mmCIF file of C-alpha atoms and ligand atoms in Angstrom:
data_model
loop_
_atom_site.group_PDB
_atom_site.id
_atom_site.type_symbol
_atom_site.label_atom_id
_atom_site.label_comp_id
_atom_site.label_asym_id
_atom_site.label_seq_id
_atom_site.Cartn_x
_atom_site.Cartn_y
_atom_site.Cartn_z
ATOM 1 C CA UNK A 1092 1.179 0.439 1.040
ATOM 2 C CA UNK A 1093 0.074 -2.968 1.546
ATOM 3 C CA UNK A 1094 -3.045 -4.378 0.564
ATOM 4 C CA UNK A 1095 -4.932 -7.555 0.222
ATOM 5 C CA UNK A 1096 -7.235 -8.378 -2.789
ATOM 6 C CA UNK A 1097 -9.702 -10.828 -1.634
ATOM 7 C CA UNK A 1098 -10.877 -12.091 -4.923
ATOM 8 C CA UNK A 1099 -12.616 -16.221 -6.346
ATOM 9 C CA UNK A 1100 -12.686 -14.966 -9.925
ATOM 10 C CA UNK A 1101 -8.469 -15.676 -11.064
ATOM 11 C CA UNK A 1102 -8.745 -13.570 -13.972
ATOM 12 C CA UNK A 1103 -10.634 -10.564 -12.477
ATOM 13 C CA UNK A 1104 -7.828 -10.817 -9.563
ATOM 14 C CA UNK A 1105 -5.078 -10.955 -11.773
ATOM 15 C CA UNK A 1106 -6.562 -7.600 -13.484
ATOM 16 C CA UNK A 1107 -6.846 -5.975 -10.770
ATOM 17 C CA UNK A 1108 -4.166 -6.373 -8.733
ATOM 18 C CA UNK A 1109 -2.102 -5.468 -11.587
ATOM 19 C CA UNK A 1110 -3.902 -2.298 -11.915
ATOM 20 C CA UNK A 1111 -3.427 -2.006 -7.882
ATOM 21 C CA UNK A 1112 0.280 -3.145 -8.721
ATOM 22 C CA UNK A 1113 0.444 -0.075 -11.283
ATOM 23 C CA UNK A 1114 -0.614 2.530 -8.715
ATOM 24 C CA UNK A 1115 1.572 1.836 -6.385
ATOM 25 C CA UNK A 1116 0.512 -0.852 -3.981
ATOM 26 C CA UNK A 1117 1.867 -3.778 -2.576
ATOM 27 C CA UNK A 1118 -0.929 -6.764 -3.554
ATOM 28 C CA UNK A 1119 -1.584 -10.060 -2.365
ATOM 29 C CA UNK A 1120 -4.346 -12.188 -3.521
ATOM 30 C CA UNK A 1121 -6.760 -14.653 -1.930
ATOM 31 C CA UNK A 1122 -9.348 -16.048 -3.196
ATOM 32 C CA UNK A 1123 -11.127 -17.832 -0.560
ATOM 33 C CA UNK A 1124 -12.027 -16.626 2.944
ATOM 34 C CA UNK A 1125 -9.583 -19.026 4.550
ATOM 35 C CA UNK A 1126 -6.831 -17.577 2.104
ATOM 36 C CA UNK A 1127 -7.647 -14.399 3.037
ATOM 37 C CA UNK A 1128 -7.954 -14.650 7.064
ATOM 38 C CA UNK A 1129 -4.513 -16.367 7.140
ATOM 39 C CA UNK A 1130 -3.122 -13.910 5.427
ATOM 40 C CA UNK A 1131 -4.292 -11.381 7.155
ATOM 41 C CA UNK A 1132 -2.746 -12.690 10.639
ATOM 42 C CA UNK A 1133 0.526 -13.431 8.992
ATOM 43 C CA UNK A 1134 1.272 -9.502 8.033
ATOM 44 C CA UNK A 1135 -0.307 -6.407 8.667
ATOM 45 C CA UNK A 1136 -2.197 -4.677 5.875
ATOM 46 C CA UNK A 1137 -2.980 -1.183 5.313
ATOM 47 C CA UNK A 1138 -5.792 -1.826 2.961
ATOM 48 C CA UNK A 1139 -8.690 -4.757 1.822
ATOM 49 C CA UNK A 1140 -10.048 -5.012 -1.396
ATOM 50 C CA UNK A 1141 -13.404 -7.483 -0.780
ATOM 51 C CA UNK A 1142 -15.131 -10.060 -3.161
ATOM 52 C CA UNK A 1143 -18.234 -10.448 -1.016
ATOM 53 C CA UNK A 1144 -19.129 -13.963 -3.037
ATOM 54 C CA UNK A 1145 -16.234 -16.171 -1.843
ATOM 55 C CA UNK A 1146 -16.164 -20.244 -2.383
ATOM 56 C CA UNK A 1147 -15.782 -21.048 0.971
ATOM 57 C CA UNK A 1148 -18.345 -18.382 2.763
ATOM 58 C CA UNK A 1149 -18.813 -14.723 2.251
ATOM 59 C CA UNK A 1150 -16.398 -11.338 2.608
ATOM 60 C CA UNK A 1151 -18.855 -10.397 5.183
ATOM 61 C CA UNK A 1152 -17.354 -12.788 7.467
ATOM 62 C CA UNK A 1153 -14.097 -11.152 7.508
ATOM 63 C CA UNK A 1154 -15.435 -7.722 8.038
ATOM 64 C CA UNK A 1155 -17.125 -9.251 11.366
ATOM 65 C CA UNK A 1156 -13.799 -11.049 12.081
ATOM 66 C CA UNK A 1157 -11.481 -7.532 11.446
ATOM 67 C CA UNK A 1158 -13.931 -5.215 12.827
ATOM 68 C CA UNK A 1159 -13.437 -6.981 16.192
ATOM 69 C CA UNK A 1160 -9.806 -6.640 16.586
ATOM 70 C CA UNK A 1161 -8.200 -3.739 14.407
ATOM 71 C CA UNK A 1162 -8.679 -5.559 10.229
ATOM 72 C CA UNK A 1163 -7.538 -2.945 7.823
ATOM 73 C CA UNK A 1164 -9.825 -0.834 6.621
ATOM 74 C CA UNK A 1165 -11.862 -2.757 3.708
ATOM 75 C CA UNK A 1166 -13.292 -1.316 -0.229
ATOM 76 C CA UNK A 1167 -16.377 -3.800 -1.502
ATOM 77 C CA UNK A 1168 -16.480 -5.332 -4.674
ATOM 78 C CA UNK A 1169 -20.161 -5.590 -5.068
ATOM 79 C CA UNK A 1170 -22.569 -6.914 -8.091
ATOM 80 C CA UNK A 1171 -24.526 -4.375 -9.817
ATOM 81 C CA UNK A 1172 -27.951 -3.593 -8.021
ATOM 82 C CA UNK A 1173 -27.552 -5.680 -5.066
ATOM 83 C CA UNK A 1174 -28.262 -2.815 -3.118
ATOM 84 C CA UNK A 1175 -28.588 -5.695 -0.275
ATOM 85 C CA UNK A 1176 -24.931 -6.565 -0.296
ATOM 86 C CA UNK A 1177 -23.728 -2.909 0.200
ATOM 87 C CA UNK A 1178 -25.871 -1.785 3.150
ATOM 88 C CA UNK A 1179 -25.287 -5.039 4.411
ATOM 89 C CA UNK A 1180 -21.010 -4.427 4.201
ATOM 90 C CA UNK A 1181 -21.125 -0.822 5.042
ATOM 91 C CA UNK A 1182 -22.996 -1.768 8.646
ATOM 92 C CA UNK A 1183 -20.490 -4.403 8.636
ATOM 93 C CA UNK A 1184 -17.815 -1.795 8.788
ATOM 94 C CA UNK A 1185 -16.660 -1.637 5.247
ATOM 95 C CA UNK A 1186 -15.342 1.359 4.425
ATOM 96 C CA UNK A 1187 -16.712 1.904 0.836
ATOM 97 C CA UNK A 1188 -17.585 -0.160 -1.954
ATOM 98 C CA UNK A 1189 -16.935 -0.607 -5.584
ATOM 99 C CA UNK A 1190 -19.707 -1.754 -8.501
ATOM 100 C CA UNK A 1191 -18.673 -4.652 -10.699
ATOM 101 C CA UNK A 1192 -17.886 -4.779 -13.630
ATOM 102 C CA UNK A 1193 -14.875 -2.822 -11.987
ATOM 103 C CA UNK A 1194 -13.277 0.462 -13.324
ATOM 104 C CA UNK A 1195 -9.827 0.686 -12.681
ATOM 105 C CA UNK A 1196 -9.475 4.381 -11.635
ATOM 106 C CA UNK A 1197 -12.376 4.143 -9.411
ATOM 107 C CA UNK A 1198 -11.033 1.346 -7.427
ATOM 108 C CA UNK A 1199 -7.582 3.198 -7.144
ATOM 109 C CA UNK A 1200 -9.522 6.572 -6.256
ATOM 110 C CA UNK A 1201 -11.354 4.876 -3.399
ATOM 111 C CA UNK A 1202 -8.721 3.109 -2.056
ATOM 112 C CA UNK A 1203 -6.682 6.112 -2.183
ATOM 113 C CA UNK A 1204 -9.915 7.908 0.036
ATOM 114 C CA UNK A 1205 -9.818 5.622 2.480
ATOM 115 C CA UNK A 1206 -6.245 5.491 3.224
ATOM 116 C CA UNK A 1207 -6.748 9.451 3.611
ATOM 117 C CA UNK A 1208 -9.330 9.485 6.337
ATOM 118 C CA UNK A 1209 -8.334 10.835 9.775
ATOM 119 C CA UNK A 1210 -7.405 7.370 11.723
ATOM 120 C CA UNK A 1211 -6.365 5.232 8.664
ATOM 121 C CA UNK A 1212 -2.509 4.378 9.367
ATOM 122 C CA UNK A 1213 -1.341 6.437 6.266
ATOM 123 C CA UNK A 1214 -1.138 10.073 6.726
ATOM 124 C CA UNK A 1215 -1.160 11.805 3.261
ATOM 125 C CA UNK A 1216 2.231 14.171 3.215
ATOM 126 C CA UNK A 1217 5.386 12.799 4.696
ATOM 127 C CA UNK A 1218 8.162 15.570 5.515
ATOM 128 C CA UNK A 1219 11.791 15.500 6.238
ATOM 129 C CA UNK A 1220 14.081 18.971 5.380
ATOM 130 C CA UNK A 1221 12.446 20.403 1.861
ATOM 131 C CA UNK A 1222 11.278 16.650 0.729
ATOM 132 C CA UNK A 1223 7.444 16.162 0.781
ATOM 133 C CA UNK A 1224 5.834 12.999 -0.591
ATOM 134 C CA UNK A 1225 2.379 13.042 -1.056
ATOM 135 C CA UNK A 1226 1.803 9.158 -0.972
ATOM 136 C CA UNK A 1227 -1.867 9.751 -2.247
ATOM 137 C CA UNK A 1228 -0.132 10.984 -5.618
ATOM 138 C CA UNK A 1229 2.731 9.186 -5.718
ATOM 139 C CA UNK A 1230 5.080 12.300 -5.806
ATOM 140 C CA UNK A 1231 8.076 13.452 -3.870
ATOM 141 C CA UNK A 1232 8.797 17.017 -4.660
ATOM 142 C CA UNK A 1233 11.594 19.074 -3.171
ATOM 143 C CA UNK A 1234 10.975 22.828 -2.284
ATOM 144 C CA UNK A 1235 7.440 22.117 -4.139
ATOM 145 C CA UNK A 1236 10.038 21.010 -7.856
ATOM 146 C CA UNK A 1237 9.075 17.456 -8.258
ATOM 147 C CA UNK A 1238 11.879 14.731 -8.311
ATOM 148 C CA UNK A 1239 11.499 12.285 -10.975
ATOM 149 C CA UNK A 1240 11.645 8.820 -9.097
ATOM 150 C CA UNK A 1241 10.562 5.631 -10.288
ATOM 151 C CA UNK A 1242 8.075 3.721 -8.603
ATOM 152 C CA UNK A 1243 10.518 1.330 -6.523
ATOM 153 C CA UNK A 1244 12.749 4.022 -5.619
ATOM 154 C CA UNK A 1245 9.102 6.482 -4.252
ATOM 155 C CA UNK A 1246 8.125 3.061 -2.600
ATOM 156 C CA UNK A 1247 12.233 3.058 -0.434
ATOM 157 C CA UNK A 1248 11.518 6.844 0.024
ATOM 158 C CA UNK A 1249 8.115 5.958 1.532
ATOM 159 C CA UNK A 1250 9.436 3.459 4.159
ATOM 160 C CA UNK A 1251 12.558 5.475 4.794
ATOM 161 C CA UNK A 1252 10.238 8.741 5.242
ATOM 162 C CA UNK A 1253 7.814 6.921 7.520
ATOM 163 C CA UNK A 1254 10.717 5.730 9.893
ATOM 164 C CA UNK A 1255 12.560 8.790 9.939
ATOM 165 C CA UNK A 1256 15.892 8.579 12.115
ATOM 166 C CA UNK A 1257 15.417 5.229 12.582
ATOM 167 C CA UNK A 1258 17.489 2.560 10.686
ATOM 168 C CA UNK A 1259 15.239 0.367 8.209
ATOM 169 C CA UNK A 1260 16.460 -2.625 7.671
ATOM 170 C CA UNK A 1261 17.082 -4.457 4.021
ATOM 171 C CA UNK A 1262 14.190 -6.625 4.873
ATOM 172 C CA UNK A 1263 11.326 -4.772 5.629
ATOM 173 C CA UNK A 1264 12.347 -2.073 2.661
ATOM 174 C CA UNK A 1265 11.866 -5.806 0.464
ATOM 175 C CA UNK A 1266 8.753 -6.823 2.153
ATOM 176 C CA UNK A 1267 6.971 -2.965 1.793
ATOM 177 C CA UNK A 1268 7.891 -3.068 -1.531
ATOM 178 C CA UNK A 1269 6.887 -6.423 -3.170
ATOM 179 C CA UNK A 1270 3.886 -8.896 -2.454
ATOM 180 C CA UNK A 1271 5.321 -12.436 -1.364
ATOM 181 C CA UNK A 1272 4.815 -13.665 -4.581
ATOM 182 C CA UNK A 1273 6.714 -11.278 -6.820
ATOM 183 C CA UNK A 1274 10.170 -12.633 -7.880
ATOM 184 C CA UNK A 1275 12.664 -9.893 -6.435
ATOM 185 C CA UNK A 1276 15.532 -10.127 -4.175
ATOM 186 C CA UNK A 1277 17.526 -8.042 -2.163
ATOM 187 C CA UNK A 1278 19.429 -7.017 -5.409
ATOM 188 C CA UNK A 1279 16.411 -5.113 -6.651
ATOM 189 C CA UNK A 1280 15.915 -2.996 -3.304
ATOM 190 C CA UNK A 1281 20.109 -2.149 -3.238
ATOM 191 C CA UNK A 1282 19.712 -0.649 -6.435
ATOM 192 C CA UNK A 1283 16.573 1.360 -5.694
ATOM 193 C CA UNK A 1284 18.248 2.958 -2.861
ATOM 194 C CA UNK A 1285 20.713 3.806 -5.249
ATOM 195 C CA UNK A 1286 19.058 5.356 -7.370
ATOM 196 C CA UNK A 1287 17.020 7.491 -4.467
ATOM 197 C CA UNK A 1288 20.482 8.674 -2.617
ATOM 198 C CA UNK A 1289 21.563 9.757 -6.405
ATOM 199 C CA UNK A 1290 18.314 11.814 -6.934
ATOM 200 C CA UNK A 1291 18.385 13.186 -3.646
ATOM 201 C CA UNK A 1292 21.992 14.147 -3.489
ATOM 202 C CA UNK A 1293 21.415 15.846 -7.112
ATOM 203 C CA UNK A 1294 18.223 17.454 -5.252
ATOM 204 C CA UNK A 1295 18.757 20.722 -2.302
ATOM 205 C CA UNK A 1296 16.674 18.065 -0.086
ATOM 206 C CA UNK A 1297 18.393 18.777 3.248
ATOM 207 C CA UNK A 1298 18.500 14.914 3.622
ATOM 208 C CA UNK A 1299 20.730 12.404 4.052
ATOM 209 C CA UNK A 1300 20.784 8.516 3.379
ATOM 210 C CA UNK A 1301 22.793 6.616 5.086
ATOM 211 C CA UNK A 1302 24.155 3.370 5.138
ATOM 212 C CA UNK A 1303 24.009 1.287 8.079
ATOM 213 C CA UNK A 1304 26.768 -1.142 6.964
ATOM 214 C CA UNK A 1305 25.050 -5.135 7.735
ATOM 215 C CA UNK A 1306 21.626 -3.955 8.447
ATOM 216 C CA UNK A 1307 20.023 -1.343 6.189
ATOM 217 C CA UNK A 1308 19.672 2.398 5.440
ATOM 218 C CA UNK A 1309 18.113 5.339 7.762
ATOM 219 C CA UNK A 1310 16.703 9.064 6.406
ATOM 220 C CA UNK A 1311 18.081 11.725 8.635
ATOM 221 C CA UNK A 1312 17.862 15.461 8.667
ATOM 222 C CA UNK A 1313 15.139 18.037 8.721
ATOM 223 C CA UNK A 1314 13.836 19.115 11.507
ATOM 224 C CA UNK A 1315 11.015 17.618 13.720
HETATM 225 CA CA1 CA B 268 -16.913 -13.992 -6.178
#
């Protein structure tokens, strides 16, 4: 899951999208609306988290913008009592809000609502043979037992699950896993997969992952 913290305040970002970081998501941070709207057109995101006080203009702006043409879906960070600033986002299409000073949970339990409405890109449960991942939870279980899988390796899982039968390549397993800025190569997503075939060989998934020598890895079996 991708998702773009839209955030002025450096050390409140930094908090947060380490505690987004810690539950799973993929973060990047802006902090101005310029930031934010380029990064937005340069890679799809499943998920905004929205500052509505920005330096340059106001989060508002970009909920116009996105509403238009297909933004992801967008959580408010708004000040205490400025009752204002919420109606004024949720007509603007956000799809929930957040009170500052910011509990962690919270923000990770709305985020994880949105993302499970009917429409939102991410279905909850992803199937293939006995494997389910709930990606709400963060847990693949196999014939309901759950498999004990680190957070990189549930993130492969995720990508390779969502692409079933297709091949995935090294790439975009690397760019669904980590934000641009975090300092991991191709090394790091090699020996995730690793560690996924081994716990799903050692598992009665009814899967297989396989190698696509040059280009990447593909989930197959199960039936449709
Ligand atoms: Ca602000």
């Amino acid at each position: 899951m991708r998702l773009l913290l839209v955030e002025d305040h450096a050390p409140l970002a930094e908090a947060l999208a380490g505690g987004l970081r810690r539950a799973g998501f993929a973060v990047d941070v802006a902090g101005t609306v310029g930031e934010a709207r380029s990064a937005a057109s340069a890679a799809p995101y499943d998920l905004a988290v929205l500052d509505l006080g920005l330096p340059d203009g106001s989060g508002l702006d970009l909920l116009r913008e996105w509403r238009g043409r297909g933004g992801p879906p967008a959580v408010l960070l708004t000040a205490r009592g400025a009752l204002g600033d919420r109606v004024a986002g949720l007509d603007e299409g956000a799809d929930d809000y957040v009170v500052k000073p910011v509990e962690m949970p919270e923000l990770v339990a709305r985020c994880r609502a949105v993302l499970r409405r009917p429409g939102q890109r991410a279905g909850r449960l992803l199937e293939a043979g006995h494997l389910v991942l709930d990606t709400t939870l963060r847990e693949a279980t196999c014939r309901g037992v759950p498999l004990a899988l680190g957070r990189r390796e549930t993130g492969v899982l995720e990508a390779l699950l969502r692409r079933r039968n297709r091949v995935v390549p090294r790439s975009v397993l690397l760019e669904q896993l980590y934000d641009r800025d975090a300092d991991v190569g191709l090394n790091a997503v090699d020996a995730a997969v690793s560690r996924l075939r081994r716990a799903l060989e050692a598992s009665d998934a009814g899967v297989e992952l396989r190698t696509v020598r040059g280009v990447g890895w593909m989930l197959t079996g199960g039936a449709e």
